Short mmCIF file of C-alpha atoms in Angstrom, two decimals:
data_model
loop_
_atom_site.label_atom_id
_atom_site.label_comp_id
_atom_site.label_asym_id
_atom_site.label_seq_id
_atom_site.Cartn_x
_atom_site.Cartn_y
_atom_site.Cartn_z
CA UNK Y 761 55.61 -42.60 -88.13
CA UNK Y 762 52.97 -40.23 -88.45
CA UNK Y 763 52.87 -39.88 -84.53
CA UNK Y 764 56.28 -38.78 -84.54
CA UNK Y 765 55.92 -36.42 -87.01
CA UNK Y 766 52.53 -34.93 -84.90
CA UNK Y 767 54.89 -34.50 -82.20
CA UNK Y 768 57.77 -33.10 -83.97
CA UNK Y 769 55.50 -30.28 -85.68
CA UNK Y 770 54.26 -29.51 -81.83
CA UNK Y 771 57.41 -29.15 -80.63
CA UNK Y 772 58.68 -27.02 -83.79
CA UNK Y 773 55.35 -24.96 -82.76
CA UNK Y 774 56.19 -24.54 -79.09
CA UNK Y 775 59.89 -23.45 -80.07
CA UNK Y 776 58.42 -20.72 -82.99
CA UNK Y 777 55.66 -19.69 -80.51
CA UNK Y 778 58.76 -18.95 -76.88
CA UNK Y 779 60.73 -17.25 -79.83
CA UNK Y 780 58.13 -15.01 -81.11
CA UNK Y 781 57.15 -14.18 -77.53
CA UNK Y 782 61.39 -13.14 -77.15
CA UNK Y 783 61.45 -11.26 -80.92
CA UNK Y 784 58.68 -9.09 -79.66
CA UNK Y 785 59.69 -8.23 -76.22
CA UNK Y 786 60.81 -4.51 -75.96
CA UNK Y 787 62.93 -2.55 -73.38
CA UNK Y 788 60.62 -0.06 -71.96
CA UNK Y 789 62.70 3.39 -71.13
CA UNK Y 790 61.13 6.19 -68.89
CA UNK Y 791 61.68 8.49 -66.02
CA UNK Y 792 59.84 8.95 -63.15
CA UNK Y 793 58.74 12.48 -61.53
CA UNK Y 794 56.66 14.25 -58.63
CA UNK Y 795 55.98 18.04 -59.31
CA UNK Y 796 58.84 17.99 -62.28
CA UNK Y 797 60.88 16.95 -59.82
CA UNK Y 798 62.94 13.57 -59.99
CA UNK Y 799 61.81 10.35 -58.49
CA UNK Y 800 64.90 7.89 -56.89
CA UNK Y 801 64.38 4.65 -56.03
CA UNK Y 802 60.52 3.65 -57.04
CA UNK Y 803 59.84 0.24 -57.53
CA UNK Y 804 59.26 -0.71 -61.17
CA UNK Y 805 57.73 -3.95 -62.10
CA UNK Y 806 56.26 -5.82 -64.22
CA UNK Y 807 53.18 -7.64 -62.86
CA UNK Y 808 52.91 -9.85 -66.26
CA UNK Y 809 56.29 -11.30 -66.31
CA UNK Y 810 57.31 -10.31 -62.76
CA UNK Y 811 59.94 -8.40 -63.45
CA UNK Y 812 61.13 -5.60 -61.55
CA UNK Y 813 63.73 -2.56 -61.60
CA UNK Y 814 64.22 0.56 -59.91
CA UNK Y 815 65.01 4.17 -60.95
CA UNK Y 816 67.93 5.70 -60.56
CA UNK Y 817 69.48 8.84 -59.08
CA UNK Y 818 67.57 10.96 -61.80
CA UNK Y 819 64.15 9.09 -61.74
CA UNK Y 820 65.00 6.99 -64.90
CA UNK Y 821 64.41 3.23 -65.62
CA UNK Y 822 64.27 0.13 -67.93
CA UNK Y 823 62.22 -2.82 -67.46
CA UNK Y 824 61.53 -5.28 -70.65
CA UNK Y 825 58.23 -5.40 -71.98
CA UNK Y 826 55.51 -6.64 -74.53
CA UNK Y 827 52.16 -4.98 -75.21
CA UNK Y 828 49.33 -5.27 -73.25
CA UNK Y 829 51.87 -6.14 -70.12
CA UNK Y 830 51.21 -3.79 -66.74
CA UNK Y 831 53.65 -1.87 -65.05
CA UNK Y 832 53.26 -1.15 -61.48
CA UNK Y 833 55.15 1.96 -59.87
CA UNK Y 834 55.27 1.84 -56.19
CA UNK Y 835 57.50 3.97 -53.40
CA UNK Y 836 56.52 4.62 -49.40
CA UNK Y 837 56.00 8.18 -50.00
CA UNK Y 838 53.84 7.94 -53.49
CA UNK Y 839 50.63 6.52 -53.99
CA UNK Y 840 50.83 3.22 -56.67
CA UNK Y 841 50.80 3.86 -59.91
CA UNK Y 842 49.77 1.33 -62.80
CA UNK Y 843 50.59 1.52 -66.73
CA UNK Y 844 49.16 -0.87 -69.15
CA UNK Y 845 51.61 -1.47 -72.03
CA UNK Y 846 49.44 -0.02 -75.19
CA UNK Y 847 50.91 0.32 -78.97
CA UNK Y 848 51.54 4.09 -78.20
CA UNK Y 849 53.39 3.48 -75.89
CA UNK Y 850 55.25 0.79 -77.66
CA UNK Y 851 56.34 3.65 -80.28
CA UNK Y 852 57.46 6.36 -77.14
CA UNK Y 853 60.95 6.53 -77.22
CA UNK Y 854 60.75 7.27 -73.08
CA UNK Y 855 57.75 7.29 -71.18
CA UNK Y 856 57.02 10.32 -68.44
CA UNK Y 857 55.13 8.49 -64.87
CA UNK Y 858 53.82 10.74 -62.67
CA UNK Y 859 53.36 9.80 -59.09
CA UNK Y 860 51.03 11.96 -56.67
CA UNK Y 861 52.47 12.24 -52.75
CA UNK Y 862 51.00 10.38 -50.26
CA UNK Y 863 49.32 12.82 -47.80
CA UNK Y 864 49.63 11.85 -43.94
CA UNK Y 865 46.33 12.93 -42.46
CA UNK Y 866 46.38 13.73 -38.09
CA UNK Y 867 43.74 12.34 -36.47
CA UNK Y 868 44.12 15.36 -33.85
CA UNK Y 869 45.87 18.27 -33.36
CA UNK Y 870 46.47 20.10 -30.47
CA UNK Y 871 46.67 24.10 -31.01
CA UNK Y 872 46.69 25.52 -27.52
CA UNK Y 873 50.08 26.94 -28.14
CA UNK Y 874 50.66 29.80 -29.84
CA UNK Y 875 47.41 31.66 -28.94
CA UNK Y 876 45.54 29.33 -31.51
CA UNK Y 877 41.92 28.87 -30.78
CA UNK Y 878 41.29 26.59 -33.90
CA UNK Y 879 39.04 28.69 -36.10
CA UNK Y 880 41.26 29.11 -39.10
CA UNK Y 881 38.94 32.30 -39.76
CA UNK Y 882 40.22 34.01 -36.32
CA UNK Y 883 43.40 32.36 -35.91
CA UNK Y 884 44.51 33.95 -39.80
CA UNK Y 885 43.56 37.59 -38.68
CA UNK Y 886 45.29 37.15 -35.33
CA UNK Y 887 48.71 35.84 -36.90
CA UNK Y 888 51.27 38.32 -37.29
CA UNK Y 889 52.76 37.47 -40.50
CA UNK Y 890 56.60 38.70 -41.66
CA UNK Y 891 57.26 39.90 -44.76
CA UNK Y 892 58.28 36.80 -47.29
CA UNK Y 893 62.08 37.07 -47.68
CA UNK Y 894 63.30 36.05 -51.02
CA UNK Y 895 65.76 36.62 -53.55
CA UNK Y 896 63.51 38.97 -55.30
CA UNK Y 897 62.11 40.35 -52.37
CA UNK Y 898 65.91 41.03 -51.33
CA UNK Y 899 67.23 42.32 -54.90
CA UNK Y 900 69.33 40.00 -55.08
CA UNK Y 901 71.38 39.79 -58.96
CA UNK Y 902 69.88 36.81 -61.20
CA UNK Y 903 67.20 36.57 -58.55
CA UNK Y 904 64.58 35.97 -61.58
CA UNK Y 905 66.59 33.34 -63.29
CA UNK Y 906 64.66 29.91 -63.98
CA UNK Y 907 66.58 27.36 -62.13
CA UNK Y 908 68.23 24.53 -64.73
CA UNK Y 909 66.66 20.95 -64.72
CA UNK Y 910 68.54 18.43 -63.21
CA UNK Y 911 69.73 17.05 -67.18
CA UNK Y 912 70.44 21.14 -68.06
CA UNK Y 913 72.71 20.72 -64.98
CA UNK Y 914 74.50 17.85 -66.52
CA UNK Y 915 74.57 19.03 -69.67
CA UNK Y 916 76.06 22.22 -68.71
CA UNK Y 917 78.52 19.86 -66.67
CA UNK Y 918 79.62 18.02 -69.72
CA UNK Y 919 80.18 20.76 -71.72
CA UNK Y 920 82.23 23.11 -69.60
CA UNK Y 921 83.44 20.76 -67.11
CA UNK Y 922 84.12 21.82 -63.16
CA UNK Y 923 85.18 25.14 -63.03
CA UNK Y 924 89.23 25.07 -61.78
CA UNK Y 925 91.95 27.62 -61.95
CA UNK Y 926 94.09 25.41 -64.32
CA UNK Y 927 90.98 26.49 -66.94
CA UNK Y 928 92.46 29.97 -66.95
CA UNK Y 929 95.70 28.52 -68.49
CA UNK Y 930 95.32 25.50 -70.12
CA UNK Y 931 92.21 24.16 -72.34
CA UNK Y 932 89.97 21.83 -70.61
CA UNK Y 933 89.46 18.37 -71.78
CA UNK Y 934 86.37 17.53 -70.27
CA UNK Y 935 83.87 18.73 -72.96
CA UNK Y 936 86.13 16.93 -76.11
CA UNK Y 937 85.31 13.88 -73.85
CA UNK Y 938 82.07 14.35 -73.09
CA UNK Y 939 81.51 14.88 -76.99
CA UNK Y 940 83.68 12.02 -78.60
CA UNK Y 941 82.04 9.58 -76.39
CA UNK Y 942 78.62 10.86 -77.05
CA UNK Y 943 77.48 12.02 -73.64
CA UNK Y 944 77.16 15.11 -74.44
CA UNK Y 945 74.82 13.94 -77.33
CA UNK Y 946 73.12 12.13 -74.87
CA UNK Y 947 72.70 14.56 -72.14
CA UNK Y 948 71.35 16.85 -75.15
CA UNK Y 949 68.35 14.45 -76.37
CA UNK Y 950 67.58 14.09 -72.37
CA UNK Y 951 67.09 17.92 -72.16
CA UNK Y 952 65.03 18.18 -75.01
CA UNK Y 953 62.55 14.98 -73.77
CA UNK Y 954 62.44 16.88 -70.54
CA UNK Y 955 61.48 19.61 -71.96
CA UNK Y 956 58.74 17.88 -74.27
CA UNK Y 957 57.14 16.07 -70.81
CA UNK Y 958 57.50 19.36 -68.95
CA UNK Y 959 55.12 21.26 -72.31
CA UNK Y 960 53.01 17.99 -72.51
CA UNK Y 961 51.96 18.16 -68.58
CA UNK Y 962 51.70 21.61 -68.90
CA UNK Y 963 49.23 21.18 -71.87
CA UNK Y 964 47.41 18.55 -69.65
CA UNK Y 965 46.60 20.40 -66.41
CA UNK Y 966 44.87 22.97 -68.53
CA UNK Y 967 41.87 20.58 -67.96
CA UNK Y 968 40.30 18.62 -65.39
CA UNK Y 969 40.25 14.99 -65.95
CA UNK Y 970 36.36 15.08 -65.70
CA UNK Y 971 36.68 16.84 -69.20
CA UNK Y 972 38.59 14.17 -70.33
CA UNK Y 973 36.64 11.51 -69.85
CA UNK Y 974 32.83 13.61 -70.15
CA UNK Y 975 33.94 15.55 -73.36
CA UNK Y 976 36.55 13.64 -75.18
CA UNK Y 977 35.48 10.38 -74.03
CA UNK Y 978 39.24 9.55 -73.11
CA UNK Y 979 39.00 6.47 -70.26
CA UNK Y 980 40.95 8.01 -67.00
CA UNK Y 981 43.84 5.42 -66.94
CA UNK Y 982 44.30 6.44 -70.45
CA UNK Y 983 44.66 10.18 -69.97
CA UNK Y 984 48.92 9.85 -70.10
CA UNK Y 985 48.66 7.39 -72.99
CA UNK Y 986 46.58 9.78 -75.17
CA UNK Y 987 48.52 12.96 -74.36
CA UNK Y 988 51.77 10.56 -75.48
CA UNK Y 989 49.48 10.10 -78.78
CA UNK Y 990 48.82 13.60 -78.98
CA UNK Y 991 52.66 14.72 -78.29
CA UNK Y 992 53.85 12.73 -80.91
CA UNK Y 993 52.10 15.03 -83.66
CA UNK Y 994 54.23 17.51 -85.25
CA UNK Y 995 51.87 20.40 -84.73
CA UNK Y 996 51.54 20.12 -80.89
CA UNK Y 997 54.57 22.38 -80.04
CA UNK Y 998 53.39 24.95 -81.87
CA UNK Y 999 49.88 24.86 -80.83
CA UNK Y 1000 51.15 24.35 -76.87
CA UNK Y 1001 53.30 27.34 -77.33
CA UNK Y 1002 50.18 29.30 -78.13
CA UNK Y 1003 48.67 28.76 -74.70
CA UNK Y 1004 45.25 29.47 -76.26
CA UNK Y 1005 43.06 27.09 -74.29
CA UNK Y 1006 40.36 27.47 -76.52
CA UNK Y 1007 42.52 26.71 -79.69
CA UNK Y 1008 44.20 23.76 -77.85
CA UNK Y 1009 41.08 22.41 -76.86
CA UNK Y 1010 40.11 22.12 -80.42
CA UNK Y 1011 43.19 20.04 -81.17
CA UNK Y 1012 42.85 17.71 -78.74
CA UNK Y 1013 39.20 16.81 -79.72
CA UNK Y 1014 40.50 16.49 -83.28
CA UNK Y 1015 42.96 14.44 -81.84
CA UNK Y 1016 40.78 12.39 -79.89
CA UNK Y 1017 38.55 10.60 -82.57
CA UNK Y 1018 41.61 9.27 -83.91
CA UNK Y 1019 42.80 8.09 -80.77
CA UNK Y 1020 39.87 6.35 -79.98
CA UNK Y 1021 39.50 4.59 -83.43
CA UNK Y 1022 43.00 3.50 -82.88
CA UNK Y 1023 42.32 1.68 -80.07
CA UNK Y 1024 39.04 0.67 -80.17
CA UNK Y 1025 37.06 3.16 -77.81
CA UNK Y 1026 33.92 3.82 -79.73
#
């Protein structure tokens, strides 16, 4: 009798300890980019639990997750990318991966052609170089306008819908659409996250890593995790929107102390 009741309360154990693991999964959200551009088809997966995804069109997945769990980001043209699950990033709402190019290096090149003797010094003087033909350059009208991001795009999309001649006459449904089924509220929140990464990297690439690591004792693979941590305070816009290095700089030492108490780094 009392056997069966050992194994009973193991097997009760085993059932509470598969349904806790379940109750604490999450659905990791992010978006993947190369030079604020978006990444398509990078391999997303999940080295704990071996699951995998890719992005879509627009650079932007879901994988499930718990913490501690490592995410590996992979594509031919990128170098790999890993991200450990911490509680930060638990708490993101969307998570920003950035993934540097791979660089193809020659092991020769021929520059007979061309006149080129192969001293870069020489071979720049000798060059006969055209004058740089842009829209600016050109005067050409809204030559100076910042091009949209890819969710602006969309967002503008939803709102106005295609342009068409029927517009001219008749009122387009499109945006009521867009808006009663909540894309447009959507498309919105996308903007403004894009906006927040585009700031946060921005704020980042003020400093070399080196400082990171040397000055505020931030580990490397934790760089993206702590700028998340930092992003998250109500106070960084406005201090990012200063562009005072000096005064950022500040911040983010305030901000790393806590960060490392939080997670253990001292």
């Amino acid at each position: 009798m009392l056997k069966s009741k050992i194994l009973l309360a193991c097997f009760l154990f085993v059932c509470v300890m598969v349904n806790s693991q379940t109750f604490f999964s999450h659905s990791l959200e992010g978006k993947v980019v190369s030079e604020t551009k978006d990444v398509a088809d990078v391999h997303v997966l999940n080295i704990t639990t071996k699951k995998a995804t890719i992005t879509n069109a627009y650079g932007y997945f879901s994988i499930p997750i718990k913490l501690n769990d490592t995410i590996l980001f992979s594509a031919v043209q990128f170098k790999k990318k890993q991200l450990v699950v911490t509680a930060s990033i638990l708490k993101s709402k969307i998570v920003y991966v950035t993934l540097e190019e791979v660089l193809n290096v020659l092991d020769e090149v021929v520059v007979t052609p061309y006149n080129l003797s192969g001293d870069i010094g020489t071979d720049v003087e000798n060059l006969e170089i055209q004058p740089i033909v842009t829209a600016s350059t050109l005067g050409l009208p809204n030559a100076n306008v910042k091009p949209l991001m890819q969710s602006e795009r969309l967002l503008r999309e939803a709102s106005i819908g295609p342009f068409s001649v029927g517009m001219l006459t008749s009122i387009p449904f499109n945006p009521l659409i867009n808006a009663i089924s909540g894309r447009t509220k959507m498309l919105k929140k996308r903007v403004a996250r894009d906006k927040k990464y585009i700031q946060t990297e921005r704020v980042r690439k003020f400093y070399a890593d080196s400082l990171y690591v040397t000055s505020l004792r931030i580990p490397e693979v934790k760089i993206d995790d702590f700028m998340y941590f930092c992003e998250v305070d109500i106070a960084f816009e406005m201090m990012a929107n200063t562009n005072d290095r000096i005064q950022i700089w500040g911040f983010l030492r305030k901000k790393s102390v806590l960060y490392r108490e939080n997670n253990d780094l001292e």
